[in-house]
Backbone as CSV, one residue per row, in Angstrom:
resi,resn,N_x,N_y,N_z,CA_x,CA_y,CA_z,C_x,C_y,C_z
1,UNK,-39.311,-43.527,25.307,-39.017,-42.634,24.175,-38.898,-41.193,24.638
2,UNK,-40.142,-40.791,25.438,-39.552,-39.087,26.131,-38.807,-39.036,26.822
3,UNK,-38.136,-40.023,27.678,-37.090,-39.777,28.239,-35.939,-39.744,27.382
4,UNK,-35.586,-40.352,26.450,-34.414,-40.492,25.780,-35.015,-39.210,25.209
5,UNK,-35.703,-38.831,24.403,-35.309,-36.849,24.244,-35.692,-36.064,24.941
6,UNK,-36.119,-36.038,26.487,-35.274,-34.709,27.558,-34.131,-35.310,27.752
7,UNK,-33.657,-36.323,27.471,-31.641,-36.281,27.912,-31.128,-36.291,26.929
8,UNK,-31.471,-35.611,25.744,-30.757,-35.007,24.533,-30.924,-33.666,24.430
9,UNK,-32.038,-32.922,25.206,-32.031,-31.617,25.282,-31.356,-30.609,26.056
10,UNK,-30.255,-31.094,27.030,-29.169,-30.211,27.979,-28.474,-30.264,26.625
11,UNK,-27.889,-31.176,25.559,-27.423,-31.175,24.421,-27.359,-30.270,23.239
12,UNK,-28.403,-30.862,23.190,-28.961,-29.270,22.099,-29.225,-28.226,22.879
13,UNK,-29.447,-27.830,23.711,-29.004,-26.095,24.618,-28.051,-26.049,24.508
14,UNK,-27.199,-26.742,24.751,-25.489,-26.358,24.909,-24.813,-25.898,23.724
15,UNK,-25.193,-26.946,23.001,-24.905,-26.654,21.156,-25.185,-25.396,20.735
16,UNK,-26.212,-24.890,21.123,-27.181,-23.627,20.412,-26.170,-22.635,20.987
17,UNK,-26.445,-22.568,22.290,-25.178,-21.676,22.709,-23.956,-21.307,22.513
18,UNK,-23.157,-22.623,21.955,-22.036,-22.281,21.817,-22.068,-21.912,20.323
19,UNK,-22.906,-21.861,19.479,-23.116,-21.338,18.044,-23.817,-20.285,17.944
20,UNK,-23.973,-19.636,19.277,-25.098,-18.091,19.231,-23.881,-17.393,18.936
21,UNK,-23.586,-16.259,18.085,-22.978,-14.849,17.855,-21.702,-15.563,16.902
22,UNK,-21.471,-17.032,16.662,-20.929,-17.697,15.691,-21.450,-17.323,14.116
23,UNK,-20.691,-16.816,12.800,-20.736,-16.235,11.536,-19.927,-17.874,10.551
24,UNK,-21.105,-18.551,10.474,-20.633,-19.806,9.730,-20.320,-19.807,7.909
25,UNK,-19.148,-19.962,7.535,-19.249,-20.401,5.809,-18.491,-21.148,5.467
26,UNK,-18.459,-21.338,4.134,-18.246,-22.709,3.140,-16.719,-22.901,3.368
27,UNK,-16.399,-24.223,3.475,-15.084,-24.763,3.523,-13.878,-23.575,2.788
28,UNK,-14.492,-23.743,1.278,-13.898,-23.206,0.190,-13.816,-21.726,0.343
29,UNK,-14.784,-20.965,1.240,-14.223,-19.810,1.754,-13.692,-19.464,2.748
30,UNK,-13.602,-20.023,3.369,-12.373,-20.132,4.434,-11.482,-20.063,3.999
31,UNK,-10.945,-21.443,3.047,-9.566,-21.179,2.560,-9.416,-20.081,1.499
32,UNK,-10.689,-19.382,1.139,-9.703,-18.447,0.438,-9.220,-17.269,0.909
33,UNK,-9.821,-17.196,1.981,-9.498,-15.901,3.540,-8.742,-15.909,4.837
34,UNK,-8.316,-17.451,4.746,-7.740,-17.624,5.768,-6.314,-17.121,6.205
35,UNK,-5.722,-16.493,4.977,-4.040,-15.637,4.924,-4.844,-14.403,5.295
36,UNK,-6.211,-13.660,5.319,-6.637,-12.384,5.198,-6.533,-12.079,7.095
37,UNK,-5.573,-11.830,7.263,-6.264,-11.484,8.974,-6.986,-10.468,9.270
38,UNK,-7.914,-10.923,10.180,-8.627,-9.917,10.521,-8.798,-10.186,11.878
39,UNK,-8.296,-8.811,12.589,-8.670,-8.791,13.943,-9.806,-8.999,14.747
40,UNK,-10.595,-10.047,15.568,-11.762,-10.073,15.859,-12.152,-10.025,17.503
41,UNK,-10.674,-10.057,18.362,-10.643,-9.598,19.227,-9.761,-8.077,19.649
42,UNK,-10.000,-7.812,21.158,-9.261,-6.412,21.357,-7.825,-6.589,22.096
43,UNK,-6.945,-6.085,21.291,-5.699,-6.274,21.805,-5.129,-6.045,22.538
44,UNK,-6.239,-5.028,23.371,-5.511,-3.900,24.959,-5.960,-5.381,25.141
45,UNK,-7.534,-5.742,25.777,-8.279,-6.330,26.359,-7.983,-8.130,26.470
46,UNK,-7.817,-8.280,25.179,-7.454,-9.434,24.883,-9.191,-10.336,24.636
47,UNK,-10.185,-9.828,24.176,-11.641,-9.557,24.535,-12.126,-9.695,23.314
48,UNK,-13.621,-10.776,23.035,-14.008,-10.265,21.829,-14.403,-9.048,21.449
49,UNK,-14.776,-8.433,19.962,-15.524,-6.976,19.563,-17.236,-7.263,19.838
50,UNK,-17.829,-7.006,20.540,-19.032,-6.877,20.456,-19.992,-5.668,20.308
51,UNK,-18.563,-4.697,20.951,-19.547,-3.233,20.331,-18.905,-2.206,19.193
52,UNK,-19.673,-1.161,19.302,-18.869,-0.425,18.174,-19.078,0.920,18.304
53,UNK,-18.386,2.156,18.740,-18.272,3.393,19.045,-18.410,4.206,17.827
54,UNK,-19.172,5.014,17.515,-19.684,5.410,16.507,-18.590,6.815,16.432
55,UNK,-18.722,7.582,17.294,-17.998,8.360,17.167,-16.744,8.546,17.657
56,UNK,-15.701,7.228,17.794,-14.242,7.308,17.489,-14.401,6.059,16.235
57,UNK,-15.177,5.321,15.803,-15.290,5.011,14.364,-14.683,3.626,14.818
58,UNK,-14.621,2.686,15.661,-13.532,1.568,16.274,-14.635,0.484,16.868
59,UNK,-13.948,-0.569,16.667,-15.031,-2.060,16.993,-14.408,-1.943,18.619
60,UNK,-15.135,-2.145,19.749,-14.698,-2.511,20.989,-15.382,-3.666,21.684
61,UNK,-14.923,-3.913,22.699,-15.125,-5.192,23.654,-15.521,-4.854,24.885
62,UNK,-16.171,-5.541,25.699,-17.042,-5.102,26.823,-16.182,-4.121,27.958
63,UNK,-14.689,-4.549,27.932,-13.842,-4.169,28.273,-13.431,-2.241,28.172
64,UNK,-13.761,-2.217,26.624,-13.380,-1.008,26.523,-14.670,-0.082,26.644
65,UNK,-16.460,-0.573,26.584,-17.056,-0.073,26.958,-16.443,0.762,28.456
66,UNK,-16.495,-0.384,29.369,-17.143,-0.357,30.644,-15.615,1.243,31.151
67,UNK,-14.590,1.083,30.193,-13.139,1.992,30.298,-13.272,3.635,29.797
68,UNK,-12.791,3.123,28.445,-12.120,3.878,27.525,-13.575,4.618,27.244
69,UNK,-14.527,3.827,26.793,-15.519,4.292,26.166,-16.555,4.631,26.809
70,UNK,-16.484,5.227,27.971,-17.745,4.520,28.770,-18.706,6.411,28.782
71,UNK,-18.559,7.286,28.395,-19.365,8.102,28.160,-19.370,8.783,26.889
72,UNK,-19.237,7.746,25.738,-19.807,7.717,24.804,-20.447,8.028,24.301
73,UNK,-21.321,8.405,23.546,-22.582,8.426,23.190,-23.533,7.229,22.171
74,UNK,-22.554,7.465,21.430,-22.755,6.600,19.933,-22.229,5.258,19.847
75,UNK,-22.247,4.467,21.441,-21.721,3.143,21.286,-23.117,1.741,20.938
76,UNK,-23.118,1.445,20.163,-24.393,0.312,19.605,-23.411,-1.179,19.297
77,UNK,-24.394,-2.159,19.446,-23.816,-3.537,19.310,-23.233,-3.594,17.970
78,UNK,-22.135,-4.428,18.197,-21.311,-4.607,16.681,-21.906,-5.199,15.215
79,UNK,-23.409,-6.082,15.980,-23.984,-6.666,14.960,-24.818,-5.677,14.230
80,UNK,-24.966,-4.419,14.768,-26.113,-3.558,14.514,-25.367,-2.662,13.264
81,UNK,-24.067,-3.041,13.108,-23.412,-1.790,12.074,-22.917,-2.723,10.995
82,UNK,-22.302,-3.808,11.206,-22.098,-4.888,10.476,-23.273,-5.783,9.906
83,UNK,-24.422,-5.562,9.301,-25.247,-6.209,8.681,-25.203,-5.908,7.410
84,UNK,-25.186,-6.725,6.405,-25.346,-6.077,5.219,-23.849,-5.165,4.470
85,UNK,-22.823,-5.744,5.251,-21.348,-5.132,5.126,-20.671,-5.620,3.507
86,UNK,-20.992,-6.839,2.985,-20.786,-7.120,1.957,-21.337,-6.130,0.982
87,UNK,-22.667,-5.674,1.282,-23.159,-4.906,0.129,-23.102,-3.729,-0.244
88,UNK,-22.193,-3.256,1.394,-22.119,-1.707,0.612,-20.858,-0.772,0.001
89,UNK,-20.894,0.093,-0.149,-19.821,0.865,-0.883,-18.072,0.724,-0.486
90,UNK,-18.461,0.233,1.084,-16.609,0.588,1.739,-15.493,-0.302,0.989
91,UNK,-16.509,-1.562,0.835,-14.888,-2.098,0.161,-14.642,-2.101,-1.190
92,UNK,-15.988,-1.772,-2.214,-15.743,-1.076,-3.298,-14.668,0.264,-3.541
93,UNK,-15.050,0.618,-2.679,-14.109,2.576,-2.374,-12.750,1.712,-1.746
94,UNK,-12.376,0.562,-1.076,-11.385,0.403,-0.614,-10.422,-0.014,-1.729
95,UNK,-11.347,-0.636,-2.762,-10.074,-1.555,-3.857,-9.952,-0.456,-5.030
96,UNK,-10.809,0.363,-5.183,-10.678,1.907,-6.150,-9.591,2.593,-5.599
97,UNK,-10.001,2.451,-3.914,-8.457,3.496,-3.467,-6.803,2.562,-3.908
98,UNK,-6.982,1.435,-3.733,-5.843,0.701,-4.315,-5.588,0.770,-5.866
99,UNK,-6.764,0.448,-6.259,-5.984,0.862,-7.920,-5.411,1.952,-7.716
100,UNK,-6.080,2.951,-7.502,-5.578,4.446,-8.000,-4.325,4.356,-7.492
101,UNK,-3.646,4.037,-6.312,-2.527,4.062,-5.646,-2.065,3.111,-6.594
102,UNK,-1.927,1.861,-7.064,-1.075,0.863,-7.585,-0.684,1.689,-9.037
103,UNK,-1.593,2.684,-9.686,-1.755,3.409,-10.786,-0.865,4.597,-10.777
104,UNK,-0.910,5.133,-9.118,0.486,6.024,-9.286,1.559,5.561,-9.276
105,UNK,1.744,4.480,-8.353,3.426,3.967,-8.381,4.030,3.855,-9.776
106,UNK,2.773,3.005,-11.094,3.153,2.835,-12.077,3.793,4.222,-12.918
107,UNK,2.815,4.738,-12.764,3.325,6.067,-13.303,4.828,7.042,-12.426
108,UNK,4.648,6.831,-11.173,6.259,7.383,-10.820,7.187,6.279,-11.202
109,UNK,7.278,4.894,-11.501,8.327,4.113,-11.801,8.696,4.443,-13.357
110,UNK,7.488,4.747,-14.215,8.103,5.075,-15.762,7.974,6.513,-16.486
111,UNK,8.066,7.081,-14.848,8.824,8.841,-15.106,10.163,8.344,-14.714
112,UNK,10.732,7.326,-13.538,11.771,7.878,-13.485,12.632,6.706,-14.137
113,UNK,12.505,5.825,-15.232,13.404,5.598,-15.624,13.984,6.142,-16.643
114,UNK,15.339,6.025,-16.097,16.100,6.714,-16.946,17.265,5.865,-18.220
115,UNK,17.371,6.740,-19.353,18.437,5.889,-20.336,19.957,5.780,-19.719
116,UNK,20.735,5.330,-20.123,22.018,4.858,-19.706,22.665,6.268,-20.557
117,UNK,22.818,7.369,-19.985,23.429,8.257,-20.482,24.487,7.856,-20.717
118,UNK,25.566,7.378,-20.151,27.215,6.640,-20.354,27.289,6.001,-21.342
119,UNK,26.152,5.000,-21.542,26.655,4.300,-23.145,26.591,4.956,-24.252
120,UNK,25.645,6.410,-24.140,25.185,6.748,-25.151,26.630,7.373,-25.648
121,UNK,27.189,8.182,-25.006,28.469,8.632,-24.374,29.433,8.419,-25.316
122,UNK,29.360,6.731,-24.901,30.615,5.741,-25.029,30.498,5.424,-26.511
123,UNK,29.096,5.068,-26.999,29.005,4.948,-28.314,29.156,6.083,-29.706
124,UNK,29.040,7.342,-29.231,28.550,7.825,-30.032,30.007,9.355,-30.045
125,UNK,30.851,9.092,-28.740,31.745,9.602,-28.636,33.161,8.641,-28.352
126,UNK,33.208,8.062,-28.766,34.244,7.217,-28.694,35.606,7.999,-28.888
127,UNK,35.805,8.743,-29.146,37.361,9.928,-29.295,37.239,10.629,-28.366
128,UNK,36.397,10.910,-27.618,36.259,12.048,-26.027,37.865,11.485,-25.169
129,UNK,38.034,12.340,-24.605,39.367,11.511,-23.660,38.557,11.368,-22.267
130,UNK,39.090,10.245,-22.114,39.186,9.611,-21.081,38.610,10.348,-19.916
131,UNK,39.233,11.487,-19.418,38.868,12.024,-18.248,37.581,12.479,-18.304
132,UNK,37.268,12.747,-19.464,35.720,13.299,-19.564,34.376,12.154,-19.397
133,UNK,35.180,10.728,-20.063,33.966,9.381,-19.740,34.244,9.426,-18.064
134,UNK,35.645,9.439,-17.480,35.422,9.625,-15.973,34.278,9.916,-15.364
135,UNK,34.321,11.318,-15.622,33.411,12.662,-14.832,32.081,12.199,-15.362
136,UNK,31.533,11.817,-16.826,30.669,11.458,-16.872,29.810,10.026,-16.373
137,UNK,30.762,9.140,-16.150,30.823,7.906,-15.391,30.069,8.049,-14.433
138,UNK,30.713,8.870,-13.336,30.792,9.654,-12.069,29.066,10.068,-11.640
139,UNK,29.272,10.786,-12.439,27.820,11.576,-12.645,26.884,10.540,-12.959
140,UNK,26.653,10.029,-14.024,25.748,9.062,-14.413,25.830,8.584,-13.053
141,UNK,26.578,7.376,-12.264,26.625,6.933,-11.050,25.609,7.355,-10.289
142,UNK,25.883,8.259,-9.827,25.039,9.267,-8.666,23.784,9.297,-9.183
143,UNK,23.592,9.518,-10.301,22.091,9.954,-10.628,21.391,8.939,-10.241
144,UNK,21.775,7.744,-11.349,21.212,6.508,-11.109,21.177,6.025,-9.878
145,UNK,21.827,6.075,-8.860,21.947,5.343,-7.557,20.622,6.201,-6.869
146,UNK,20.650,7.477,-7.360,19.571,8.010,-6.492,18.149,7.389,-6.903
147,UNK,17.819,7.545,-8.402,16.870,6.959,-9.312,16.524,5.943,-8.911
148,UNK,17.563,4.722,-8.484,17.078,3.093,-8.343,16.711,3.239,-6.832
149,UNK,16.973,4.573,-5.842,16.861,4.057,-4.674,14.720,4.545,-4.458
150,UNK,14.785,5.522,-4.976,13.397,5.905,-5.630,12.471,4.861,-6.532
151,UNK,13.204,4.383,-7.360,12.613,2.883,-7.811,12.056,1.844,-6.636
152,UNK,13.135,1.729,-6.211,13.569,0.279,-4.852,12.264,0.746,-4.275
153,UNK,11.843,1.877,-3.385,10.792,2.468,-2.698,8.936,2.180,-3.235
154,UNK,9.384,2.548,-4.381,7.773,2.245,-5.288,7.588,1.224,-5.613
155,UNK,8.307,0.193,-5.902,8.114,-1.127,-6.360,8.091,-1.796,-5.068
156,UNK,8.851,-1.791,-3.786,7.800,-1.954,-2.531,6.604,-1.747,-2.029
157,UNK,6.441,-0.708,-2.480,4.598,0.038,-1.786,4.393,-0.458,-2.704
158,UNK,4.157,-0.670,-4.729,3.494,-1.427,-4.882,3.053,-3.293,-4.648
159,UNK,4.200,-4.005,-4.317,4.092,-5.189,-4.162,2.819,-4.920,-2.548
160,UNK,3.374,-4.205,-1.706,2.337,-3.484,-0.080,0.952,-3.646,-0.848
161,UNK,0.725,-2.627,-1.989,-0.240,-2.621,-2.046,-1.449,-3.443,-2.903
162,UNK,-0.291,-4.070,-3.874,-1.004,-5.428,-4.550,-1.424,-6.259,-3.397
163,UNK,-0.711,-6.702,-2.281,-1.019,-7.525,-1.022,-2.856,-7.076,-0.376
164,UNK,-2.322,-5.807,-0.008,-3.738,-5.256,-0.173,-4.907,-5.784,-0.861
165,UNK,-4.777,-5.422,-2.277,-5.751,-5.416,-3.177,-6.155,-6.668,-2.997
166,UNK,-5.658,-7.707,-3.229,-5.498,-9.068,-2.789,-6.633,-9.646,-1.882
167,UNK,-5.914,-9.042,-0.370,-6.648,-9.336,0.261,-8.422,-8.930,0.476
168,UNK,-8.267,-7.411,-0.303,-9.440,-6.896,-0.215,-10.960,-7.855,-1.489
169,UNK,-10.328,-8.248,-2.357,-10.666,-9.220,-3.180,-11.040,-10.503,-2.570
170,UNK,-10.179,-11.012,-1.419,-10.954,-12.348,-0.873,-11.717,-11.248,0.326
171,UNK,-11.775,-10.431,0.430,-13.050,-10.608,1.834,-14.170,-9.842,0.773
172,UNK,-13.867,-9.326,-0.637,-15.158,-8.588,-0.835,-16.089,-10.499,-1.430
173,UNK,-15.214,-11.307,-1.711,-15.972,-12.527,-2.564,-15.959,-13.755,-1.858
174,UNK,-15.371,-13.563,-0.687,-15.401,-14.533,0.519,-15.820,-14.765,1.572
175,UNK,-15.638,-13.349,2.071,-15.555,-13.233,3.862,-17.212,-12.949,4.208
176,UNK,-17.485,-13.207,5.423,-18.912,-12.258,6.191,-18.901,-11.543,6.312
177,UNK,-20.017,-11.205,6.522,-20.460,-9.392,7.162,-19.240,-8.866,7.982
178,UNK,-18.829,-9.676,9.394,-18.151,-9.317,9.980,-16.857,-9.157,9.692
179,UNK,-16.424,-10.153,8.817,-15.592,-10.319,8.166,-14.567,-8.556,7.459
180,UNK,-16.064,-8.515,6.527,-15.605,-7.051,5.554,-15.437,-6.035,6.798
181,UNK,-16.189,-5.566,7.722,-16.385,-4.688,8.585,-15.404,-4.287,9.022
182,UNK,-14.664,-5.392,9.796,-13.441,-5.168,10.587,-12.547,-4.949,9.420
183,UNK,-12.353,-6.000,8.545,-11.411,-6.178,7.897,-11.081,-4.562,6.702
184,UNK,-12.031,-4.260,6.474,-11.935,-3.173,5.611,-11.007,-1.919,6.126
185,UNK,-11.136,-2.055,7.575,-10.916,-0.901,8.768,-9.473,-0.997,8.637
186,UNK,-9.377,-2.138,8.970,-7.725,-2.334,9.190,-6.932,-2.543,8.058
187,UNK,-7.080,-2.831,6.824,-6.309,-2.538,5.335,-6.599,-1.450,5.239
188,UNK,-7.473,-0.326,5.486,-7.506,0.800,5.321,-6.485,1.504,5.636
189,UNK,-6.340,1.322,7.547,-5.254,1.498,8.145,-4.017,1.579,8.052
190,UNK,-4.120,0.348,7.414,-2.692,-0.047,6.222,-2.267,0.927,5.133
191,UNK,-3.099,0.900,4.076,-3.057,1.851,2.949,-2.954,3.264,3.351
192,UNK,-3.229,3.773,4.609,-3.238,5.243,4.416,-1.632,5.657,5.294
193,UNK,-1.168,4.178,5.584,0.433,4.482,6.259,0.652,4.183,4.742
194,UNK,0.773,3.537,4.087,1.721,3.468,2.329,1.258,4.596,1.703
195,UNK,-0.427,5.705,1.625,0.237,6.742,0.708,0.434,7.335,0.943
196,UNK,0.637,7.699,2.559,1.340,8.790,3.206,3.056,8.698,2.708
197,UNK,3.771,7.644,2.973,5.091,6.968,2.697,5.317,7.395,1.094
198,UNK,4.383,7.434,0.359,4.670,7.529,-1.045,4.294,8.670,-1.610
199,UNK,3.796,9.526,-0.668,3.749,11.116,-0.771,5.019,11.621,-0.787
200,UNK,5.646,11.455,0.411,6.937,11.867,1.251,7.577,11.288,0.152
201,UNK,7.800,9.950,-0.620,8.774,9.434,-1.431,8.414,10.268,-3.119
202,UNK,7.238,10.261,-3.120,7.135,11.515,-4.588,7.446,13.004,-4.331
203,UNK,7.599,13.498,-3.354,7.681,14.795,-3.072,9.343,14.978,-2.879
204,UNK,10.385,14.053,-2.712,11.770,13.742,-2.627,12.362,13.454,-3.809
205,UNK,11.574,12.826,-4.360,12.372,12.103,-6.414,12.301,13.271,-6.842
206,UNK,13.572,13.156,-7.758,13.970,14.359,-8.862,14.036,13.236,-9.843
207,UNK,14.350,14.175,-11.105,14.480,13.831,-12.797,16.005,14.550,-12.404
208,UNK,16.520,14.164,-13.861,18.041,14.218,-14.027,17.824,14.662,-15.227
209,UNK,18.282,15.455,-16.239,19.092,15.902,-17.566,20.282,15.956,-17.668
210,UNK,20.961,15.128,-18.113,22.721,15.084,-18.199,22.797,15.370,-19.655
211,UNK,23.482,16.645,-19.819,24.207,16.851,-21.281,25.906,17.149,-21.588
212,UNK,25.891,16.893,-22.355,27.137,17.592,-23.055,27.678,18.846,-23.370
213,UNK,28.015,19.299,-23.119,28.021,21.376,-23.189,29.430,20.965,-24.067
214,UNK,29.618,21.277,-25.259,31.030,21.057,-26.400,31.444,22.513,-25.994
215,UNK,32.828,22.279,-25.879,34.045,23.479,-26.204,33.600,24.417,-27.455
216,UNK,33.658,25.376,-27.229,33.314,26.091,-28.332,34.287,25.858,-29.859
217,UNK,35.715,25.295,-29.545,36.248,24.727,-30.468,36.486,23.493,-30.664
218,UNK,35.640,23.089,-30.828,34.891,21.797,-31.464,35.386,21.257,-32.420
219,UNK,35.295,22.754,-33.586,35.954,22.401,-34.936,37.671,21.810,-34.646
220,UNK,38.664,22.156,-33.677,39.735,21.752,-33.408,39.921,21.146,-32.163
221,UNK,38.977,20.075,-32.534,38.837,19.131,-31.183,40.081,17.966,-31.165
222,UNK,41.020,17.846,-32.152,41.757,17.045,-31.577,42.975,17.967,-31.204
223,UNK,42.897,19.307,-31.382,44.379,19.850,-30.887,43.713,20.170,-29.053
224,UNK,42.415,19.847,-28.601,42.001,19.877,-27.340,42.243,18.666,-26.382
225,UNK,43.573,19.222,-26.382,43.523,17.001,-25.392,43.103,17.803,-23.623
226,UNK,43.143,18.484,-23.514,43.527,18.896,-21.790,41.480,18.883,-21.534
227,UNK,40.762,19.292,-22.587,39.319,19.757,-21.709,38.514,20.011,-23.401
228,UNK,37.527,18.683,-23.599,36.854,18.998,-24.603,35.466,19.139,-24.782
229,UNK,34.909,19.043,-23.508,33.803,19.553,-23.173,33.621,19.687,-21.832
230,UNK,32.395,19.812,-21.351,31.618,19.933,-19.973,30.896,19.548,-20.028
231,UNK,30.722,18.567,-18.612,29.091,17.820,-18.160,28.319,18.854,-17.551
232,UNK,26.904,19.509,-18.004,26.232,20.059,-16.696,25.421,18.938,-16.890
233,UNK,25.166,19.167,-15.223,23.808,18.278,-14.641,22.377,19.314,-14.131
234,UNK,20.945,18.610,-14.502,20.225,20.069,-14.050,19.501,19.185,-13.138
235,UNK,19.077,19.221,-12.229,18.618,18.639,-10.683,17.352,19.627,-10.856
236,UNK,16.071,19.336,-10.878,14.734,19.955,-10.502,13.842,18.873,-9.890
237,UNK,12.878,19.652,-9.863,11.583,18.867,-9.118,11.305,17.983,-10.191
238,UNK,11.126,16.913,-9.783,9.772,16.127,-10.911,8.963,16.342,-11.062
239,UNK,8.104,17.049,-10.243,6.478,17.783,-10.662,5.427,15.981,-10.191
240,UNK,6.094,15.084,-9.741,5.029,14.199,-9.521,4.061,14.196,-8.335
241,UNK,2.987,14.022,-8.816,1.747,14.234,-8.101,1.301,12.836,-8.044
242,UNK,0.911,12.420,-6.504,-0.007,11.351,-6.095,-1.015,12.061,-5.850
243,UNK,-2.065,11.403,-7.074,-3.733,11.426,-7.555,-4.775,10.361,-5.761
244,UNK,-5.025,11.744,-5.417,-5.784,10.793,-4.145,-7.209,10.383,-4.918
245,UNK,-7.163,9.007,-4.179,-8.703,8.606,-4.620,-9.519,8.557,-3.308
246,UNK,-10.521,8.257,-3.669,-11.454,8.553,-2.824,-11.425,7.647,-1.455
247,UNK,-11.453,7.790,-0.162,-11.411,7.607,0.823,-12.507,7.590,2.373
């Protein structure tokens, strides 16, 4: 009988070992994290993260100790910063910073839509000649093409950043310690290239006012066939502001 368990115990050592610094959970959370990538090795190195540099703020591998990092100060084991990662504030502050961002796009997509100035045009001036629905055609055109290309832009960063939110949702109700740690770092990463992108794209959108400027003889608008009004167009700032949240 003691022999048959010391020749099960090279067994169980081996086992133990290969499950030391292993972060085990439930089937069912796996799959709900398993689209969430998260980097857990180093990509110079090709190396797991085992440490963590306090003051460049970055998970590293023995690799980048012994290199990059090696007079450091503030380098401590990765497990020592990652404990207790589920419970605290970062990925709360990470999915607040996404609303607020998913909250501006909404709001720059229904500043800039605009009415179909042309039909209004078409309906409500139906005796205008011709050359004037042209020019106004024309115009409308341009505006709108600029408008939808400003649309096209925000309704990308938001689908970017619903993906986000998303993901930040399965690691705040799924993932491990290690899990949130890394993972928070690098959607962060993410999000602060989209509201940089959507700074630059709110600080570029204009608003449009297209009116009608009538001939001053109006009252003898059908002896006016050559020119019976004028389109101005007024081109300004939109005044839109992306609301930073907290970071």
């Amino acid at each position: 009988m003691r022999g048959r368990i010391l020749s099960r115990l090279p067994k169980v050592n081996k086992a133990t070992k290969l499950s030391r610094g292993h972060h085990l959970i439930s089937i069912d959370n796996y799959r709900s994290i398993q689209h969430v990538t998260v980097d857990q090795t180093c990509r110079q190195h090709n190396k797991k993260f085992d440490w963590f540099c306090k003051s460049h703020d970055e998970p590293l591998c023995k690799a980048c100790v012994s290199f990059e990092h090696k007079i450091c100060p503030d380098v401590v084991p990765l497990e020592d910063v990652t404990a207790n990662a589920k419970y605290s504030t970062v990925i709360q502050d990470l999915e607040d910073t996404i609303n607020r961002s998913l909250q501006n796009i909404e709001d720059f997509i229904r500043d800039q839509t605009i009415s179909d100035t042309r039909e209004k045009a078409v309906r409500f001036f139906d005796e205008l000649q011709q050359r004037l629905l042209q020019e106004l055609s024309s115009i409308s055109d341009e505006c709108l093409s600029e408008s939808i290309k400003d649309l096209n832009d925000f309704e990308n960063s938001q689908k970017t950043l619903t993906k986000l939110k998303e993901q930040t949702l399965k690691l705040k109700y799924f993932a491990s310690d290690l899990h949130i740690f890394l993972g928070t770092r690098q959607i962060y990463e993410n999000l602060n290239k989209e509201i940089k992108s959507l700074k630059l794209a709110t600080s570029n959108s204009r608003n449009y006012n297209i009116e009608l400027d009538f001939h001053p003889l109006i009252d003898n608008l059908f002896e006016q066939f050559n020119k019976v009004a004028k389109i101005n167009i007024e081109k300004r700032e939109s005044g839109l502001l992306f609301n930073d949240a907290k970071i």
